[in-house]
Structure formats: C-alpha cells, structure tokens
mmCIF file of C-alpha atoms and ligand atoms in Angstrom:
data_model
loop_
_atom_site.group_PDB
_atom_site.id
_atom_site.type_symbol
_atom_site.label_atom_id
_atom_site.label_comp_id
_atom_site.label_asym_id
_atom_site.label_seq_id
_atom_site.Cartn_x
_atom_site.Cartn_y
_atom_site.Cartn_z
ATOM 1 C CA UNK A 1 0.000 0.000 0.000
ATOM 2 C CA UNK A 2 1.405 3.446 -0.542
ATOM 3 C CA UNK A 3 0.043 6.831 1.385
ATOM 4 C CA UNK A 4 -0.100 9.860 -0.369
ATOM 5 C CA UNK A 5 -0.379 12.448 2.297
ATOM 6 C CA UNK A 6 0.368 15.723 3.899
ATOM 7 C CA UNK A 7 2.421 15.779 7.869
ATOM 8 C CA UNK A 8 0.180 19.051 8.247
ATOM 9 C CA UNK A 9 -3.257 17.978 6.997
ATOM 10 C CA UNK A 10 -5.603 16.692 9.990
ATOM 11 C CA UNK A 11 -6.885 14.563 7.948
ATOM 12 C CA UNK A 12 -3.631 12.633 6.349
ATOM 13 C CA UNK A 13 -2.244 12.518 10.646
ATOM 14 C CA UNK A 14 -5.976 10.605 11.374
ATOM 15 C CA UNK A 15 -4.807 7.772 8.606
ATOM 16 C CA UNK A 16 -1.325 7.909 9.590
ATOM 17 C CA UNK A 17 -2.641 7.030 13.372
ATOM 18 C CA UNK A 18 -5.212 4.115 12.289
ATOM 19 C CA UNK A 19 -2.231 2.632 9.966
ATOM 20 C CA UNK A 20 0.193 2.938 12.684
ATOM 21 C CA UNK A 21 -2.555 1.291 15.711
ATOM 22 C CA UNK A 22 -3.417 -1.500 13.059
ATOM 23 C CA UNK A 23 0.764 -1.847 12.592
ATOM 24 C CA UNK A 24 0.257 -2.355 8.824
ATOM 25 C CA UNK A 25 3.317 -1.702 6.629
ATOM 26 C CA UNK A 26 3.017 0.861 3.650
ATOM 27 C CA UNK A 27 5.215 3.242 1.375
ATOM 28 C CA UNK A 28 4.541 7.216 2.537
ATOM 29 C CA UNK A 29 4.342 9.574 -0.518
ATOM 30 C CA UNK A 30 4.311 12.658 1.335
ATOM 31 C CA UNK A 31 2.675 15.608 -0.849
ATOM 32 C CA UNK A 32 3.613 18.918 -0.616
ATOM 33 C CA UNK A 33 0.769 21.476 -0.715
ATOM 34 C CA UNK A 34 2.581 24.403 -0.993
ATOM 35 C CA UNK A 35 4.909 23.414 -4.034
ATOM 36 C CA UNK A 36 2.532 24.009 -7.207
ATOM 37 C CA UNK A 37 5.060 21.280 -9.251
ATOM 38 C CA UNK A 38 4.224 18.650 -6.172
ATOM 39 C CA UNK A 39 1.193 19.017 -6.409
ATOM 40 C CA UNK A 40 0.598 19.456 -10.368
ATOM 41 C CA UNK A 41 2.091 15.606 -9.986
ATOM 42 C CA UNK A 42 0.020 14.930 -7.445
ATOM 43 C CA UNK A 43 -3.111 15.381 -9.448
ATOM 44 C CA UNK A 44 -1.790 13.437 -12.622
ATOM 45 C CA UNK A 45 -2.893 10.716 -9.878
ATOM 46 C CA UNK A 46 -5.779 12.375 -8.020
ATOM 47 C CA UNK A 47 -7.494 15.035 -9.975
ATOM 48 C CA UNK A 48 -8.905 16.630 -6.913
ATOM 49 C CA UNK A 49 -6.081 17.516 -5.202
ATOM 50 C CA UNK A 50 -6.854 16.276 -1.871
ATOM 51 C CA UNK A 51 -5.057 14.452 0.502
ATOM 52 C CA UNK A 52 -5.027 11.705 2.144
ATOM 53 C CA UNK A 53 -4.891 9.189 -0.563
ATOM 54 C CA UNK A 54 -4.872 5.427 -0.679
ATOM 55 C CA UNK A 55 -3.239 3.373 -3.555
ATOM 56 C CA UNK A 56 -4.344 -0.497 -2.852
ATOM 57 C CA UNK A 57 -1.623 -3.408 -3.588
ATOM 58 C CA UNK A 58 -3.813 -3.803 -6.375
ATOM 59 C CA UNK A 59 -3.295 -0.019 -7.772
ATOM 60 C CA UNK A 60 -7.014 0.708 -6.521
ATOM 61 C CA UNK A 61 -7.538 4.681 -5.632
ATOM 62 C CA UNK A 62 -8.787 5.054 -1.815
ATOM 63 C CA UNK A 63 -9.561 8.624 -1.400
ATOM 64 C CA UNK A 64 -11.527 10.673 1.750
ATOM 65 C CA UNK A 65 -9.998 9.504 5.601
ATOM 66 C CA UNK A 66 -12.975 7.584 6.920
ATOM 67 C CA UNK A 67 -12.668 5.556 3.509
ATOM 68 C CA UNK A 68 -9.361 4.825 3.880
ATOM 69 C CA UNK A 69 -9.888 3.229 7.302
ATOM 70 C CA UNK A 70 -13.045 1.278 6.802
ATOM 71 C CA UNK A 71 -10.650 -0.035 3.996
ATOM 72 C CA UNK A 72 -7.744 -0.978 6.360
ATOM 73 C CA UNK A 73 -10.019 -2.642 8.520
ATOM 74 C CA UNK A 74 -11.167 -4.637 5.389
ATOM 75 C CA UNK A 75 -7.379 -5.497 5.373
ATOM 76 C CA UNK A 76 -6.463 -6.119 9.313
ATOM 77 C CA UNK A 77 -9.762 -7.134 10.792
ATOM 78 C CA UNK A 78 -8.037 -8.175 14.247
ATOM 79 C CA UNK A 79 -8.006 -4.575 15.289
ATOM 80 C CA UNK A 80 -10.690 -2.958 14.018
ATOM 81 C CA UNK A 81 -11.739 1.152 14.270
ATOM 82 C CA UNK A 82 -14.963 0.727 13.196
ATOM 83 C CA UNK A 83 -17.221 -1.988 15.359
ATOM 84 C CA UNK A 84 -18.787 -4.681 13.963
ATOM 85 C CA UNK A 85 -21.749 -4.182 16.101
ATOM 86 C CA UNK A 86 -23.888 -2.060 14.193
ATOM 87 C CA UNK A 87 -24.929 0.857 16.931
ATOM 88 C CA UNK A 88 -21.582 1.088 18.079
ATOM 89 C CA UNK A 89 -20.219 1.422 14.567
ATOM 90 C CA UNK A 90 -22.957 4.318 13.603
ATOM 91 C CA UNK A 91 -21.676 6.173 17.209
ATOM 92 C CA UNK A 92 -18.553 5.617 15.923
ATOM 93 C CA UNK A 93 -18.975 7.072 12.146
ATOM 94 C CA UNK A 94 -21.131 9.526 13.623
ATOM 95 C CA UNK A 95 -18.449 11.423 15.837
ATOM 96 C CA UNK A 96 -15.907 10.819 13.171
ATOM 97 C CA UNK A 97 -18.303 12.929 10.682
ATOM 98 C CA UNK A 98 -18.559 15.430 13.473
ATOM 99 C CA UNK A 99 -14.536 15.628 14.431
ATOM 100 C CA UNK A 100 -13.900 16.157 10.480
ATOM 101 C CA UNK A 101 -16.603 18.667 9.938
ATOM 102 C CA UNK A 102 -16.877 20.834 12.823
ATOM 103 C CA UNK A 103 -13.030 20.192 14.472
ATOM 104 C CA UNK A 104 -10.630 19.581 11.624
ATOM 105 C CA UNK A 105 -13.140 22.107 9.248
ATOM 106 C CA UNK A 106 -12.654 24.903 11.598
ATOM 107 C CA UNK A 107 -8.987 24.446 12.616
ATOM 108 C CA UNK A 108 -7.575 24.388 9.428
ATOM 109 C CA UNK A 109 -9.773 27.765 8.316
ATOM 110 C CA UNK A 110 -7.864 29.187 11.453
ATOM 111 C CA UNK A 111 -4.498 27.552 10.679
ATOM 112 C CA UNK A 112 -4.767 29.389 7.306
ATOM 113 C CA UNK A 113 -6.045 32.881 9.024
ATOM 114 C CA UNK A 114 -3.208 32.885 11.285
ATOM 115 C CA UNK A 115 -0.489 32.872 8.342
ATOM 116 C CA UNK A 116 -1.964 36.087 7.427
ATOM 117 C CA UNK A 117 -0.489 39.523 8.414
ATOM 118 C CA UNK A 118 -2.597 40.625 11.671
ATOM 119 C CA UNK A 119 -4.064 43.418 9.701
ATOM 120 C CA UNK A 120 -5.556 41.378 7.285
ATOM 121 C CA UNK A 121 -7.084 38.811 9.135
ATOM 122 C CA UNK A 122 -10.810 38.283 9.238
ATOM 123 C CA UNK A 123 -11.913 38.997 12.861
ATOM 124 C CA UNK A 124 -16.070 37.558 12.390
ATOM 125 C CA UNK A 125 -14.804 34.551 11.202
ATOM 126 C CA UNK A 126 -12.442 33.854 13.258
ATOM 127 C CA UNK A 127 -14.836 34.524 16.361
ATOM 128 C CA UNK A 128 -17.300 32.159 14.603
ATOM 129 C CA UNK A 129 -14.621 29.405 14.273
ATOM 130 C CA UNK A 130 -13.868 29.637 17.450
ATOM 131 C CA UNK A 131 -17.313 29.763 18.712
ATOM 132 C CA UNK A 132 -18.334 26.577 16.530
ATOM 133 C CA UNK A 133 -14.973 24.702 18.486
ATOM 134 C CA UNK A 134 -16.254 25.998 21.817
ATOM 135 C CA UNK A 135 -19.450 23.980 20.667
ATOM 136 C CA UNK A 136 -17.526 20.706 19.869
ATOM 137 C CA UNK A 137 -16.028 20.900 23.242
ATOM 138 C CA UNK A 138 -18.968 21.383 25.311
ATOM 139 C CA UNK A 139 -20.294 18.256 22.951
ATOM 140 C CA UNK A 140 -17.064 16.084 23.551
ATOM 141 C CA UNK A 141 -16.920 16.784 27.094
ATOM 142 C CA UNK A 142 -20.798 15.819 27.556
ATOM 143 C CA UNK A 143 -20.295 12.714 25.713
ATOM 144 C CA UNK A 144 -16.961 11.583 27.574
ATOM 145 C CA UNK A 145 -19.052 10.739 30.339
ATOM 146 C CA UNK A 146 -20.380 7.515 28.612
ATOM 147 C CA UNK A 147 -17.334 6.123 27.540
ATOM 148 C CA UNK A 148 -13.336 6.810 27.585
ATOM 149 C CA UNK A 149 -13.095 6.944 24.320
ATOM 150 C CA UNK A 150 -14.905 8.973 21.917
ATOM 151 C CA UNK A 151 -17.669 7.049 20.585
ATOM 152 C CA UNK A 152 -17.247 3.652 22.238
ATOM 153 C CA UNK A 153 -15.456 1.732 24.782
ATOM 154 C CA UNK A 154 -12.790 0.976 22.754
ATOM 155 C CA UNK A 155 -10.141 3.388 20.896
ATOM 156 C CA UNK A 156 -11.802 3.977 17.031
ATOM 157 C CA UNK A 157 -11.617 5.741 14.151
ATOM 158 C CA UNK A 158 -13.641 8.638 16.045
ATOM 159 C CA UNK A 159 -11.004 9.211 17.746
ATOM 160 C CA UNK A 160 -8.522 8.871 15.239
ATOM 161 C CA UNK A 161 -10.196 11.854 13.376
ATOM 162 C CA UNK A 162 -10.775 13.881 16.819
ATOM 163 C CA UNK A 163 -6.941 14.110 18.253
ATOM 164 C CA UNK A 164 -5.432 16.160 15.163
ATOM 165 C CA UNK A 165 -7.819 18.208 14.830
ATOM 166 C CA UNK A 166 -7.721 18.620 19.318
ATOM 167 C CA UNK A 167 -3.987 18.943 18.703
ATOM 168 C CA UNK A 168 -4.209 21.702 16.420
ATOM 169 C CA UNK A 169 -7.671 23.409 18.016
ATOM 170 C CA UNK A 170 -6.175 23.709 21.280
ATOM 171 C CA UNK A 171 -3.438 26.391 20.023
ATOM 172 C CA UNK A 172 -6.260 28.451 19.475
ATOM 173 C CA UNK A 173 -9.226 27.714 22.204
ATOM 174 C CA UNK A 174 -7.665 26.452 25.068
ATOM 175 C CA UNK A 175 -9.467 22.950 26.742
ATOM 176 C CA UNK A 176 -9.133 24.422 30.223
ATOM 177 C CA UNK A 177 -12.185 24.155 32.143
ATOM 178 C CA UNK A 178 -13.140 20.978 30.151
ATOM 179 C CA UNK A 179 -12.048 17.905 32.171
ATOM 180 C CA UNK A 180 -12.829 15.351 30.685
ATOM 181 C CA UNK A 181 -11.668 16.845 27.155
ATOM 182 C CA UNK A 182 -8.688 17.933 28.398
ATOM 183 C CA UNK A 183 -7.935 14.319 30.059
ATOM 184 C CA UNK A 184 -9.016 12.300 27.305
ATOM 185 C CA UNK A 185 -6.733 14.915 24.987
ATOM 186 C CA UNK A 186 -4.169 13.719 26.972
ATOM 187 C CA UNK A 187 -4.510 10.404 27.355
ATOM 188 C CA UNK A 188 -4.816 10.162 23.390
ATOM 189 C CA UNK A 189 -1.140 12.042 22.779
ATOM 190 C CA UNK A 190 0.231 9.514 24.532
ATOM 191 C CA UNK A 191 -0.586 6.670 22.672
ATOM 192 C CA UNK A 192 2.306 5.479 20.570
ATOM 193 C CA UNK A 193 0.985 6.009 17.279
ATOM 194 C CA UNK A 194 -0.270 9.641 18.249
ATOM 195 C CA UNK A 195 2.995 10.654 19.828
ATOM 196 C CA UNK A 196 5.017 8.931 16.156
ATOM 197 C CA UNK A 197 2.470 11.094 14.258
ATOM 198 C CA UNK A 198 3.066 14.033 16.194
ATOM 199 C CA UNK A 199 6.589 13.877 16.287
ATOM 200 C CA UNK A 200 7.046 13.366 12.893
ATOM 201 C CA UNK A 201 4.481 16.125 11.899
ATOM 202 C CA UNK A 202 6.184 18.597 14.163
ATOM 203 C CA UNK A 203 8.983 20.621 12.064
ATOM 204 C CA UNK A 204 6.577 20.345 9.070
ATOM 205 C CA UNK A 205 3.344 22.743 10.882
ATOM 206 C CA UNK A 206 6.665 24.258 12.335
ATOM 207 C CA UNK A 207 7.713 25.591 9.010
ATOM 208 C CA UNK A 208 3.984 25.585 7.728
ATOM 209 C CA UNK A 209 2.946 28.420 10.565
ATOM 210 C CA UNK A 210 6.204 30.309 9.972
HETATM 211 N N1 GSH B 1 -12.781 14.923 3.372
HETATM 212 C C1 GSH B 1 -11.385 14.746 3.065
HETATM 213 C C2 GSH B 1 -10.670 16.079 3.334
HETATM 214 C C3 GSH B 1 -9.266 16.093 2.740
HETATM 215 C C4 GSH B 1 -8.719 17.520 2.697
HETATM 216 O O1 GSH B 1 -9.457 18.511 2.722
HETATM 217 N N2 GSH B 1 -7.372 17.619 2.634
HETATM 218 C C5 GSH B 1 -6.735 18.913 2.534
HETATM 219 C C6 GSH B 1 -5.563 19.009 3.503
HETATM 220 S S1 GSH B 1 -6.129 19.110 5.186
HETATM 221 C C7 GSH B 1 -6.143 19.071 1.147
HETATM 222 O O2 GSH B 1 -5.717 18.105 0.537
HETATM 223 N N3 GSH B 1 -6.105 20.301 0.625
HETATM 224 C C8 GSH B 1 -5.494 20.575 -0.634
HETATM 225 C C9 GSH B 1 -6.410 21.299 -1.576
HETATM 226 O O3 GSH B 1 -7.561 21.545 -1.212
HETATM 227 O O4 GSH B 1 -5.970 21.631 -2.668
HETATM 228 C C10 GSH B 1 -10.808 13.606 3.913
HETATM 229 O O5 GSH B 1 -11.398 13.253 4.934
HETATM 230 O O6 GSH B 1 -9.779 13.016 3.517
#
C-alpha cells in the first residue's frame, strides 16, 4: 500500500494514526501542498487535489480519511476502528463525521487565518470558528461521560479523526475548564501512534505556521 499524504493535513495525521494502531506496513508519498510542481504531480494521480490518498496493492484509488480506514479494517480485521456491532459502529462514524466537519473544518480555516499579516485577518470569522470549536467541546466533554473513548469503549476511528484536529484546536481555544476533554486529549497524545504522528508532523506545521 502506498500513502499519499500531507504531515500538516488533519486529515492525512488521522490515517497515519489508524495505519500505525493497526501496525500495517506501507510506502509514505508525502505531498507537498505548498509546491505548485508537487502538487501538479500529485493530481496526474488524483485530480482533486486532496489528501489523504490510498493506492491499494492492487493499484485501486482510496480517497476521503474515513474511507481509507473502513478499507484498512477490510485489510487487518483483528483490530478494528470501526465496530462490527452495528450501533456502536454508527456512534462511531457519527463522531468521526462530526470531528472532520466541525473540528478539523474549523482548525484548518484558522491555521490558514493565522499565516496572514494581523491586519488582514478576518476577525467575524475567526470569532465564529472559534465559537463553533467551543461547541464541539462542550459536545465532547458531555459525551466523555459515557465512555473513555470517543464514541465507544474501545479506541476507534472517532477518535482517530478527533486528536489532530484537538492537537491543532487547542493552540487556538484552550481545553481548560473541560475535564474530561482535556484528560481524554491527553490520554490520546500519549498513545504510541499519536505521539510517532506528532513527532514526525512537528517541524513540518513548524515551518507551515512560519
Ligand atoms: N474529506 C477529506 C478532506 C481532505 C482535505 O481537505 N485535505 C486537505 C488538507 S487538510 C487538502 O488536501 N487540501 C489541498 C487542496 O484543497 O488543494 C478527507 O477526509 O480526507
């Protein structure tokens, strides 16, 4: 299998994590966003640009993170991130969807304001972003209570979409004075996988936010 993907896209670190908790082998092809002759190449392969990106062992395109995964679980069933069970698995795709939309969605929209000069940046949206992340919190933080993880008693691809997107969110609303946020936020970068992700993705926001 070979990963086309991005160290500082949310949503490339949330298959890097489920490949690295599943331990399956692959080739990285990282992408780089900002170089218009990467990713010209890039969409010789992928038309639309986006990453992450799956190529199969049998040269099958695997686009969009939650596709990816339900695919590598096709692949390494002993571990899955999406339940067999059917209500846990619709918890679990359900607070997936809502990580990627309304944490990852947000964060990067303030990752990119935050390059700009201060004088240029967009104050109502940025209070809006920040509002709709205040939102998710409240949300994650109410529905801690019912399990440690995310969406179900076990570690899943819910949470595999929710920590980037925490990681990067929390630069910019603190979790303070959400406990069980801020403890399962904590408990989640210290997972292996999280802390090789992180560590590896580090000097590339580094030089991203510079
Ligand atoms: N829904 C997609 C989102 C992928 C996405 O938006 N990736 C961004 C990086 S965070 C990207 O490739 N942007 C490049 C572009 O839009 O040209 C997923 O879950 O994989």
């Amino acid at each position: 299998m070979e990963l086309y993907f991005s160290y500082v896209s949310p949503y490339s670190q949330k298959v890097l994590i489920a490949l690295y908790e599943k331990k399956l082998p692959f080739v990285g092809k990282l992408v780089n966003l900002a170089d218009k002759a990467d990713v010209a190449e890039y969409k010789a392969i992928f038309p639309l640009g986006k990453v992450p990106l799956l190529v199969t062992d049998h040269r099958q395109l695997v686009p969009e993170s939650s596709i990816i995964i339900e695919y590598l679980d096709e692949v390494e069933p002993s571990r899955p991130l999406i339940p067999k069970d059917y209500e846990q698995a619709r918890s679990v795709r359900l607070w997936d969807r809502l990580s990627d939309q309304y944490l990852s969605a947000p964060v990067i929209n303030m990752l990119f304001e935050s390059r700009k000069p201060a004088g240029q940046q967009n104050h109502a949206n940025i209070e809006r972003w920040s509002q709709q992340l205040g939102t998710m919190y409240r949300m994650i933080d109410d529905q801690l209570a019912r399990y440690p993880y995310l969406a179900s008693a076990e570690f899943s691809m819910a949470d595999c979409a929710a920590l980037p997107a925490l990681h990067y969110s929390s630069q910019f609303a603190s979790l303070k004075g959400f406990t069980r946020l801020s403890a399962y936020y904590e408990s989640l970068m210290l997972r292996a996988s999280a802390m090789r992700v992180m560590d590896d993705a580090a000097p590339y926001i580094t030089a991203f936010l510079d």
